[in-house]
């Protein structure tokens, strides 16, 4: 502490708790900053794309079953004609549905 700050604190009647509060606030800010850096680093590493060998959906799993990977594919689905609550007829129509890659297992 400098002489002017000591004289000022004795004149205003302030005790040394102001310095303690400031030190605690600075320490808490440093801890929060360090925690934020660690959290952002962990989030960044977990957001990295996994290689295909780590893909759980098409990984070979041996549970006494014969498994094979079915790759993603499109199928056509027919939606039949229908009537709404007012009696209006809506014609049928086709849609395409994408099926993601997945494992198909058969017990042997």
CSV table of N, CA, C and O in Angstrom, one decimal:
chain,number,residue,atom,x,y,z
A,1,UNK,N,0.8,-1.2,0.0
A,1,UNK,CA,0.0,0.0,0.0
A,1,UNK,C,0.9,1.2,0.0
A,1,UNK,O,1.9,1.3,0.7
A,2,UNK,N,0.5,2.2,-0.7
A,2,UNK,CA,1.2,3.5,-0.8
A,2,UNK,C,0.8,4.3,0.4
A,2,UNK,O,-0.2,4.1,1.1
A,3,UNK,N,1.6,5.3,0.6
A,3,UNK,CA,1.3,6.2,1.8
A,3,UNK,C,0.0,7.0,1.5
A,3,UNK,O,-0.8,7.2,2.5
A,4,UNK,N,-0.3,7.4,0.3
A,4,UNK,CA,-1.5,8.1,0.1
A,4,UNK,C,-2.7,7.2,0.2
A,4,UNK,O,-3.8,7.7,0.8
A,5,UNK,N,-2.7,5.9,-0.2
A,5,UNK,CA,-3.8,5.1,0.0
A,5,UNK,C,-4.0,4.7,1.5
A,5,UNK,O,-5.1,4.6,2.0
A,6,UNK,N,-2.9,4.6,2.3
A,6,UNK,CA,-3.0,4.4,3.7
A,6,UNK,C,-3.7,5.6,4.4
A,6,UNK,O,-4.6,5.4,5.3
A,7,UNK,N,-3.3,6.8,4.0
A,7,UNK,CA,-3.9,8.0,4.6
A,7,UNK,C,-5.3,8.1,4.2
A,7,UNK,O,-6.2,8.5,5.1
A,8,UNK,N,-5.6,7.7,3.0
A,8,UNK,CA,-7.0,7.8,2.5
A,8,UNK,C,-7.9,6.8,3.3
A,8,UNK,O,-9.0,7.1,3.7
A,9,UNK,N,-7.4,5.6,3.5
A,9,UNK,CA,-8.2,4.6,4.2
A,9,UNK,C,-8.4,4.9,5.6
A,9,UNK,O,-9.4,4.6,6.2
A,10,UNK,N,-7.4,5.6,6.3
A,10,UNK,CA,-7.5,5.9,7.7
A,10,UNK,C,-8.5,7.1,7.8
A,10,UNK,O,-9.2,7.3,8.8
A,11,UNK,N,-8.6,7.9,6.8
A,11,UNK,CA,-9.5,9.1,6.8
A,11,UNK,C,-10.9,8.7,6.6
A,11,UNK,O,-11.8,9.2,7.2
A,12,UNK,N,-11.1,7.7,5.8
A,12,UNK,CA,-12.5,7.3,5.5
A,12,UNK,C,-13.0,6.3,6.4
A,12,UNK,O,-14.2,6.0,6.4
A,13,UNK,N,-12.2,5.7,7.2
A,13,UNK,CA,-12.6,4.7,8.2
A,13,UNK,C,-12.8,3.3,7.5
A,13,UNK,O,-13.3,2.4,8.1
A,14,UNK,N,-12.2,3.1,6.3
A,14,UNK,CA,-12.3,1.9,5.7
A,14,UNK,C,-11.3,0.9,6.3
A,14,UNK,O,-10.2,1.3,6.6
A,15,UNK,N,-11.7,-0.3,6.4
A,15,UNK,CA,-10.8,-1.3,6.9
A,15,UNK,C,-10.1,-2.1,5.8
A,15,UNK,O,-10.3,-1.8,4.6
A,16,UNK,N,-9.3,-3.1,6.1
A,16,UNK,CA,-8.6,-3.8,5.1
A,16,UNK,C,-9.5,-4.9,4.5
A,16,UNK,O,-9.0,-5.6,3.6
A,17,UNK,N,-10.8,-4.9,4.8
A,17,UNK,CA,-11.7,-5.9,4.1
A,17,UNK,C,-11.9,-5.6,2.7
A,17,UNK,O,-12.2,-6.5,1.9
A,18,UNK,N,-11.7,-4.3,2.3
A,18,UNK,CA,-11.9,-4.0,0.9
A,18,UNK,C,-10.9,-4.7,0.0
A,18,UNK,O,-11.2,-5.2,-1.1
A,19,UNK,N,-9.6,-4.8,0.5
A,19,UNK,CA,-8.6,-5.5,-0.3
A,19,UNK,C,-8.8,-7.0,-0.3
A,19,UNK,O,-8.6,-7.6,-1.3
A,20,UNK,N,-9.4,-7.5,0.8
A,20,UNK,CA,-9.7,-8.9,0.9
A,20,UNK,C,-10.8,-9.2,-0.1
A,20,UNK,O,-10.7,-10.2,-0.8
A,21,UNK,N,-11.8,-8.4,-0.1
A,21,UNK,CA,-12.9,-8.6,-1.1
A,21,UNK,C,-12.4,-8.6,-2.5
A,21,UNK,O,-12.8,-9.3,-3.4
A,22,UNK,N,-11.5,-7.6,-2.8
A,22,UNK,CA,-11.0,-7.5,-4.2
A,22,UNK,C,-10.2,-8.7,-4.5
A,22,UNK,O,-10.3,-9.2,-5.6
A,23,UNK,N,-9.4,-9.2,-3.6
A,23,UNK,CA,-8.6,-10.4,-3.9
A,23,UNK,C,-9.5,-11.6,-4.1
A,23,UNK,O,-9.3,-12.5,-5.0
A,24,UNK,N,-10.6,-11.8,-3.3
A,24,UNK,CA,-11.5,-12.9,-3.5
A,24,UNK,C,-12.2,-12.8,-4.8
A,24,UNK,O,-12.4,-13.8,-5.5
A,25,UNK,N,-12.6,-11.6,-5.2
A,25,UNK,CA,-13.3,-11.4,-6.5
A,25,UNK,C,-12.3,-11.7,-7.7
A,25,UNK,O,-12.7,-12.3,-8.6
A,26,UNK,N,-11.1,-11.3,-7.5
A,26,UNK,CA,-10.1,-11.6,-8.6
A,26,UNK,C,-9.9,-13.1,-8.7
A,26,UNK,O,-9.8,-13.6,-9.8
A,27,UNK,N,-9.7,-13.8,-7.5
A,27,UNK,CA,-9.5,-15.2,-7.5
A,27,UNK,C,-10.7,-15.9,-8.1
A,27,UNK,O,-10.6,-16.9,-8.9
A,28,UNK,N,-11.9,-15.5,-7.8
A,28,UNK,CA,-13.1,-16.1,-8.3
A,28,UNK,C,-13.2,-16.0,-9.8
A,28,UNK,O,-13.6,-16.9,-10.6
A,29,UNK,N,-12.8,-14.8,-10.3
A,29,UNK,CA,-12.8,-14.5,-11.8
A,29,UNK,C,-11.8,-15.4,-12.5
A,29,UNK,O,-12.1,-15.9,-13.5
A,30,UNK,N,-10.7,-15.6,-11.9
A,30,UNK,CA,-9.6,-16.4,-12.5
A,30,UNK,C,-10.1,-17.9,-12.5
A,30,UNK,O,-9.9,-18.6,-13.5
A,31,UNK,N,-10.7,-18.4,-11.5
A,31,UNK,CA,-11.2,-19.7,-11.5
A,31,UNK,C,-12.3,-19.9,-12.5
A,31,UNK,O,-12.3,-20.9,-13.2
A,32,UNK,N,-13.2,-19.0,-12.6
A,32,UNK,CA,-14.3,-19.1,-13.6
A,32,UNK,C,-13.7,-19.0,-15.1
A,32,UNK,O,-14.2,-19.8,-15.9
A,33,UNK,N,-12.7,-18.2,-15.3
A,33,UNK,CA,-12.1,-18.2,-16.6
A,33,UNK,C,-11.4,-19.5,-16.9
A,33,UNK,O,-11.5,-20.0,-18.0
A,34,UNK,N,-10.7,-20.0,-16.0
A,34,UNK,CA,-10.0,-21.3,-16.2
A,34,UNK,C,-11.0,-22.4,-16.5
A,34,UNK,O,-10.8,-23.3,-17.3
A,35,UNK,N,-12.1,-22.4,-15.7
A,35,UNK,CA,-13.1,-23.4,-15.9
A,35,UNK,C,-13.8,-23.3,-17.3
A,35,UNK,O,-14.1,-24.3,-18.0
A,36,UNK,N,-14.0,-22.1,-17.8
A,36,UNK,CA,-14.5,-21.8,-19.1
A,36,UNK,C,-13.6,-22.3,-20.2
A,36,UNK,O,-14.1,-22.9,-21.2
A,37,UNK,N,-12.3,-22.1,-20.0
A,37,UNK,CA,-11.4,-22.6,-21.0
A,37,UNK,C,-11.4,-24.1,-21.1
A,37,UNK,O,-11.4,-24.7,-22.2
A,38,UNK,N,-11.4,-24.8,-19.9
A,38,UNK,CA,-11.4,-26.2,-19.9
A,38,UNK,C,-12.7,-26.8,-20.6
A,38,UNK,O,-12.7,-27.7,-21.3
A,39,UNK,N,-13.8,-26.1,-20.2
A,39,UNK,CA,-15.1,-26.6,-20.8
A,39,UNK,C,-15.1,-26.4,-22.3
A,39,UNK,O,-15.6,-27.3,-23.0
A,40,UNK,N,-14.6,-25.3,-22.8
A,40,UNK,CA,-14.7,-25.1,-24.2
A,40,UNK,C,-13.7,-26.0,-25.0
A,40,UNK,O,-14.0,-26.5,-26.1
A,41,UNK,N,-12.6,-26.4,-24.3
A,41,UNK,CA,-11.7,-27.3,-24.9
A,41,UNK,C,-12.3,-28.7,-25.0
A,41,UNK,O,-12.2,-29.4,-26.0
A,42,UNK,N,-13.0,-29.1,-23.9
A,42,UNK,CA,-13.7,-30.4,-23.9
A,42,UNK,C,-14.8,-30.5,-25.0
A,42,UNK,O,-15.0,-31.5,-25.6
A,43,UNK,N,-15.5,-29.4,-25.1
A,43,UNK,CA,-16.6,-29.3,-26.1
A,43,UNK,C,-16.1,-29.4,-27.5
A,43,UNK,O,-16.7,-30.0,-28.4
A,44,UNK,N,-15.0,-28.8,-27.7
A,44,UNK,CA,-14.4,-28.8,-29.0
A,44,UNK,C,-13.9,-30.2,-29.4
A,44,UNK,O,-14.1,-30.6,-30.5
A,45,UNK,N,-13.3,-30.9,-28.5
A,45,UNK,CA,-12.7,-32.2,-28.8
A,45,UNK,C,-13.9,-33.2,-29.0
A,45,UNK,O,-13.8,-34.1,-29.8
A,46,UNK,N,-15.0,-33.1,-28.3
A,46,UNK,CA,-16.1,-34.0,-28.5
A,46,UNK,C,-16.9,-33.7,-29.7
A,46,UNK,O,-17.6,-34.6,-30.2
A,47,UNK,N,-16.7,-32.5,-30.3
A,47,UNK,CA,-17.5,-32.2,-31.5
A,47,UNK,C,-16.8,-32.6,-32.8
A,47,UNK,O,-17.3,-32.4,-33.8
A,48,UNK,N,-15.6,-33.2,-32.7
A,48,UNK,CA,-14.9,-33.6,-33.9
A,48,UNK,C,-15.6,-34.8,-34.5
A,48,UNK,O,-16.1,-35.6,-33.8
A,49,UNK,N,-15.7,-34.8,-35.8
A,49,UNK,CA,-16.3,-36.0,-36.5
A,49,UNK,C,-15.6,-37.3,-36.2
A,49,UNK,O,-14.3,-37.3,-36.2
A,50,UNK,N,-16.3,-38.3,-36.1
A,50,UNK,CA,-15.7,-39.6,-35.8
A,50,UNK,C,-15.4,-40.3,-37.2
A,50,UNK,O,-16.2,-40.1,-38.1
A,51,UNK,N,-14.3,-41.0,-37.4
A,51,UNK,CA,-14.2,-41.8,-38.6
A,51,UNK,C,-15.2,-42.9,-38.8
A,51,UNK,O,-15.9,-43.2,-37.8
A,52,UNK,N,-15.3,-43.4,-40.0
A,52,UNK,CA,-16.4,-44.4,-40.2
A,52,UNK,C,-16.2,-45.7,-39.4
A,52,UNK,O,-17.1,-46.4,-39.1
A,53,UNK,N,-14.9,-46.0,-39.0
A,53,UNK,CA,-14.7,-47.2,-38.2
A,53,UNK,C,-15.3,-47.1,-36.8
A,53,UNK,O,-15.6,-48.1,-36.2
A,54,UNK,N,-15.5,-45.8,-36.3
A,54,UNK,CA,-16.2,-45.6,-35.0
A,54,UNK,C,-17.7,-45.5,-35.1
A,54,UNK,O,-18.3,-45.4,-34.1
A,55,UNK,N,-18.2,-45.6,-36.3
A,55,UNK,CA,-19.7,-45.5,-36.5
A,55,UNK,C,-20.4,-46.7,-35.8
A,55,UNK,O,-20.3,-47.8,-36.3
A,56,UNK,N,-21.1,-46.4,-34.8
A,56,UNK,CA,-21.8,-47.5,-34.0
A,56,UNK,C,-22.9,-48.1,-34.9
A,56,UNK,O,-23.2,-49.3,-34.7
A,57,UNK,N,-23.5,-47.4,-35.7
A,57,UNK,CA,-24.7,-47.9,-36.5
A,57,UNK,C,-24.3,-49.0,-37.4
A,57,UNK,O,-25.1,-49.9,-37.7
A,58,UNK,N,-23.1,-49.0,-38.0
A,58,UNK,CA,-22.7,-50.0,-38.9
A,58,UNK,C,-21.5,-50.8,-38.4
A,58,UNK,O,-20.8,-51.5,-39.2
A,59,UNK,N,-21.2,-50.8,-37.1
A,59,UNK,CA,-20.1,-51.6,-36.6
A,59,UNK,C,-20.5,-53.0,-36.4
A,59,UNK,O,-21.6,-53.3,-36.0
A,60,UNK,N,-19.6,-53.9,-36.6
A,60,UNK,CA,-19.8,-55.4,-36.5
A,60,UNK,C,-19.9,-55.7,-35.0
A,60,UNK,O,-18.9,-55.5,-34.3
A,61,UNK,N,-21.0,-56.3,-34.6
A,61,UNK,CA,-21.1,-56.6,-33.2
A,61,UNK,C,-21.4,-58.1,-33.1
A,61,UNK,O,-22.3,-58.6,-33.8
A,62,UNK,N,-20.6,-58.9,-32.4
A,62,UNK,CA,-20.8,-60.3,-32.3
A,62,UNK,C,-21.5,-60.7,-31.0
A,62,UNK,O,-20.9,-60.7,-30.0
A,63,UNK,N,-22.7,-61.0,-31.1
A,63,UNK,CA,-23.5,-61.4,-29.9
A,63,UNK,C,-24.1,-62.7,-30.2
A,63,UNK,O,-25.3,-63.0,-29.9
A,64,UNK,N,-23.4,-63.6,-30.9
A,64,UNK,CA,-24.0,-64.9,-31.3
A,64,UNK,C,-25.0,-64.7,-32.5
A,64,UNK,O,-25.9,-65.5,-32.7
A,65,UNK,N,-24.8,-63.6,-33.2
A,65,UNK,CA,-25.8,-63.3,-34.3
A,65,UNK,C,-24.9,-63.1,-35.6
A,65,UNK,O,-23.8,-62.7,-35.5
A,66,UNK,N,-25.6,-63.3,-36.7
A,66,UNK,CA,-25.0,-62.9,-38.0
A,66,UNK,C,-25.5,-61.5,-38.3
A,66,UNK,O,-26.7,-61.3,-38.5
A,67,UNK,N,-24.6,-60.6,-38.4
A,67,UNK,CA,-25.0,-59.2,-38.6
A,67,UNK,C,-24.3,-58.7,-39.9
A,67,UNK,O,-23.2,-59.1,-40.3
A,68,UNK,N,-25.0,-57.8,-40.6
A,68,UNK,CA,-24.5,-57.2,-41.8
A,68,UNK,C,-25.0,-55.7,-41.8
A,68,UNK,O,-26.1,-55.5,-41.3
A,69,UNK,N,-24.2,-54.9,-42.4
A,69,UNK,CA,-24.6,-53.5,-42.5
A,69,UNK,C,-25.5,-53.3,-43.8
A,69,UNK,O,-25.2,-53.8,-44.8
A,70,UNK,N,-26.6,-52.6,-43.6
A,70,UNK,CA,-27.5,-52.2,-44.7
A,70,UNK,C,-27.2,-50.7,-44.9
A,70,UNK,O,-27.4,-49.9,-44.0
A,71,UNK,N,-26.7,-50.4,-46.1
A,71,UNK,CA,-26.4,-49.0,-46.4
A,71,UNK,C,-27.6,-48.1,-46.6
A,71,UNK,O,-28.7,-48.7,-46.8
A,72,UNK,N,-27.4,-46.9,-46.5
A,72,UNK,CA,-28.6,-46.0,-46.7
A,72,UNK,C,-29.2,-46.1,-48.0
A,72,UNK,O,-28.5,-46.3,-49.0
A,73,UNK,N,-30.5,-46.1,-48.1
A,73,UNK,CA,-31.2,-46.3,-49.4
A,73,UNK,C,-32.6,-45.6,-49.3
A,73,UNK,O,-33.1,-45.3,-48.3
A,74,UNK,N,-33.1,-45.3,-50.5
A,74,UNK,CA,-34.4,-44.7,-50.7
A,74,UNK,C,-35.5,-45.8,-51.0
A,74,UNK,O,-35.2,-46.7,-51.7
A,75,UNK,N,-36.7,-45.6,-50.4
A,75,UNK,CA,-37.8,-46.5,-50.8
A,75,UNK,C,-38.9,-45.6,-51.2
A,75,UNK,O,-39.0,-44.4,-50.7
A,76,UNK,N,-39.8,-46.1,-52.0
A,76,UNK,CA,-41.0,-45.3,-52.4
A,76,UNK,C,-42.2,-45.9,-51.6
A,76,UNK,O,-42.4,-47.1,-51.4
A,77,UNK,N,-43.0,-45.0,-51.0
A,77,UNK,CA,-44.1,-45.3,-50.2
A,77,UNK,C,-45.4,-44.7,-50.8
A,77,UNK,O,-45.4,-43.5,-51.1
A,78,UNK,N,-46.4,-45.5,-50.9
A,78,UNK,CA,-47.7,-45.1,-51.5
A,78,UNK,C,-48.6,-44.7,-50.3
A,78,UNK,O,-48.8,-45.4,-49.4
A,79,UNK,N,-49.1,-43.5,-50.4
A,79,UNK,CA,-50.1,-43.0,-49.4
A,79,UNK,C,-51.5,-43.1,-50.1
A,79,UNK,O,-51.7,-42.4,-51.1
A,80,UNK,N,-52.4,-43.9,-49.7
A,80,UNK,CA,-53.7,-44.1,-50.4
A,80,UNK,C,-54.6,-42.9,-50.3
A,80,UNK,O,-54.4,-42.0,-49.5
A,81,UNK,N,-55.6,-42.9,-51.2
A,81,UNK,CA,-56.5,-41.8,-51.2
A,81,UNK,C,-57.3,-41.8,-50.0
A,81,UNK,O,-57.5,-42.8,-49.3
A,82,UNK,N,-57.8,-40.6,-49.6
A,82,UNK,CA,-58.6,-40.5,-48.3
A,82,UNK,C,-59.6,-39.3,-48.4
A,82,UNK,O,-59.5,-38.5,-49.3
A,83,UNK,N,-60.6,-39.4,-47.6
A,83,UNK,CA,-61.6,-38.3,-47.5
A,83,UNK,C,-61.4,-37.6,-46.2
A,83,UNK,O,-61.3,-38.2,-45.1
A,84,UNK,N,-61.5,-36.2,-46.3
A,84,UNK,CA,-61.4,-35.5,-45.0
A,84,UNK,C,-62.7,-35.4,-44.3
A,84,UNK,O,-63.7,-36.0,-44.8
A,85,UNK,N,-62.8,-34.7,-43.2
A,85,UNK,CA,-64.1,-34.6,-42.5
A,85,UNK,C,-65.2,-33.9,-43.2
A,85,UNK,O,-66.3,-33.9,-42.7
A,86,UNK,N,-64.8,-33.2,-44.2
A,86,UNK,CA,-65.9,-32.5,-45.0
A,86,UNK,C,-66.3,-33.3,-46.2
A,86,UNK,O,-67.2,-32.8,-47.0
A,87,UNK,N,-65.8,-34.5,-46.4
A,87,UNK,CA,-66.2,-35.3,-47.5
A,87,UNK,C,-65.4,-35.1,-48.7
A,87,UNK,O,-65.6,-35.8,-49.8
A,88,UNK,N,-64.4,-34.2,-48.7
A,88,UNK,CA,-63.6,-34.0,-49.9
A,88,UNK,C,-62.6,-35.1,-50.1
A,88,UNK,O,-61.9,-35.5,-49.1
A,89,UNK,N,-62.5,-35.6,-51.3
A,89,UNK,CA,-61.6,-36.7,-51.6
A,89,UNK,C,-60.2,-36.2,-52.0
A,89,UNK,O,-60.1,-35.3,-52.8
A,90,UNK,N,-59.2,-36.7,-51.3
A,90,UNK,CA,-57.8,-36.4,-51.6
A,90,UNK,C,-57.1,-37.6,-52.3
A,90,UNK,O,-57.2,-38.7,-51.8
A,91,UNK,N,-56.5,-37.4,-53.4
A,91,UNK,CA,-55.9,-38.5,-54.2
A,91,UNK,C,-54.7,-39.1,-53.5
A,91,UNK,O,-54.1,-38.4,-52.6
A,92,UNK,N,-54.4,-40.3,-53.8
A,92,UNK,CA,-53.2,-40.9,-53.3
A,92,UNK,C,-52.0,-40.3,-53.9
A,92,UNK,O,-52.0,-39.7,-54.9
A,93,UNK,N,-50.8,-40.5,-53.3
A,93,UNK,CA,-49.6,-40.0,-53.8
A,93,UNK,C,-48.4,-40.8,-53.3
A,93,UNK,O,-48.5,-41.6,-52.3
A,94,UNK,N,-47.3,-40.7,-54.0
A,94,UNK,CA,-46.1,-41.4,-53.7
A,94,UNK,C,-45.1,-40.5,-53.0
A,94,UNK,O,-45.1,-39.3,-53.3
A,95,UNK,N,-44.4,-41.0,-52.0
A,95,UNK,CA,-43.3,-40.2,-51.4
A,95,UNK,C,-42.0,-41.1,-51.4
A,95,UNK,O,-42.1,-42.3,-51.4
A,96,UNK,N,-40.9,-40.5,-51.3
A,96,UNK,CA,-39.6,-41.2,-51.1
A,96,UNK,C,-39.2,-41.0,-49.7
A,96,UNK,O,-39.2,-39.9,-49.1
A,97,UNK,N,-38.7,-42.1,-49.1
A,97,UNK,CA,-38.3,-42.1,-47.7
A,97,UNK,C,-36.8,-42.6,-47.7
A,97,UNK,O,-36.5,-43.6,-48.3
A,98,UNK,N,-36.0,-41.9,-47.0
A,98,UNK,CA,-34.6,-42.2,-46.9
A,98,UNK,C,-34.4,-43.1,-45.6
A,98,UNK,O,-34.8,-42.7,-44.5
A,99,UNK,N,-33.8,-44.3,-45.8
A,99,UNK,CA,-33.5,-45.1,-44.6
A,99,UNK,C,-32.0,-45.0,-44.4
A,99,UNK,O,-31.2,-45.3,-45.3
A,100,UNK,N,-31.6,-44.7,-43.1
A,100,UNK,CA,-30.2,-44.5,-42.8
A,100,UNK,C,-29.5,-45.9,-42.7
A,100,UNK,O,-30.2,-46.9,-42.6
A,101,UNK,N,-28.2,-45.8,-42.7
A,101,UNK,CA,-27.4,-47.1,-42.5
A,101,UNK,C,-27.7,-47.7,-41.2
A,101,UNK,O,-27.8,-47.0,-40.2
A,102,UNK,N,-27.8,-49.0,-41.1
A,102,UNK,CA,-28.1,-49.7,-39.8
A,102,UNK,C,-27.7,-51.1,-39.9
A,102,UNK,O,-27.3,-51.6,-41.0
A,103,UNK,N,-27.6,-51.8,-38.8
A,103,UNK,CA,-27.2,-53.2,-38.7
A,103,UNK,C,-28.5,-54.1,-38.7
A,103,UNK,O,-29.5,-53.8,-38.1
A,104,UNK,N,-28.4,-55.2,-39.5
A,104,UNK,CA,-29.4,-56.2,-39.5
A,104,UNK,C,-28.8,-57.5,-39.0
A,104,UNK,O,-27.8,-57.9,-39.5
A,105,UNK,N,-29.3,-58.0,-37.9
A,105,UNK,CA,-28.8,-59.2,-37.3
A,105,UNK,C,-29.8,-60.3,-37.2
A,105,UNK,O,-31.0,-60.1,-37.0
A,106,UNK,N,-29.3,-61.5,-37.5
A,106,UNK,CA,-30.2,-62.7,-37.5
A,106,UNK,C,-29.5,-63.7,-36.5
A,106,UNK,O,-28.3,-64.0,-36.6
A,107,UNK,N,-30.3,-64.3,-35.7
A,107,UNK,CA,-29.8,-65.4,-34.8
A,107,UNK,C,-29.4,-66.6,-35.6
A,107,UNK,O,-30.1,-66.9,-36.6
A,108,UNK,N,-28.4,-67.3,-35.3
A,108,UNK,CA,-28.1,-68.5,-36.0
A,108,UNK,C,-28.0,-69.7,-35.0
A,108,UNK,O,-28.1,-69.6,-33.9
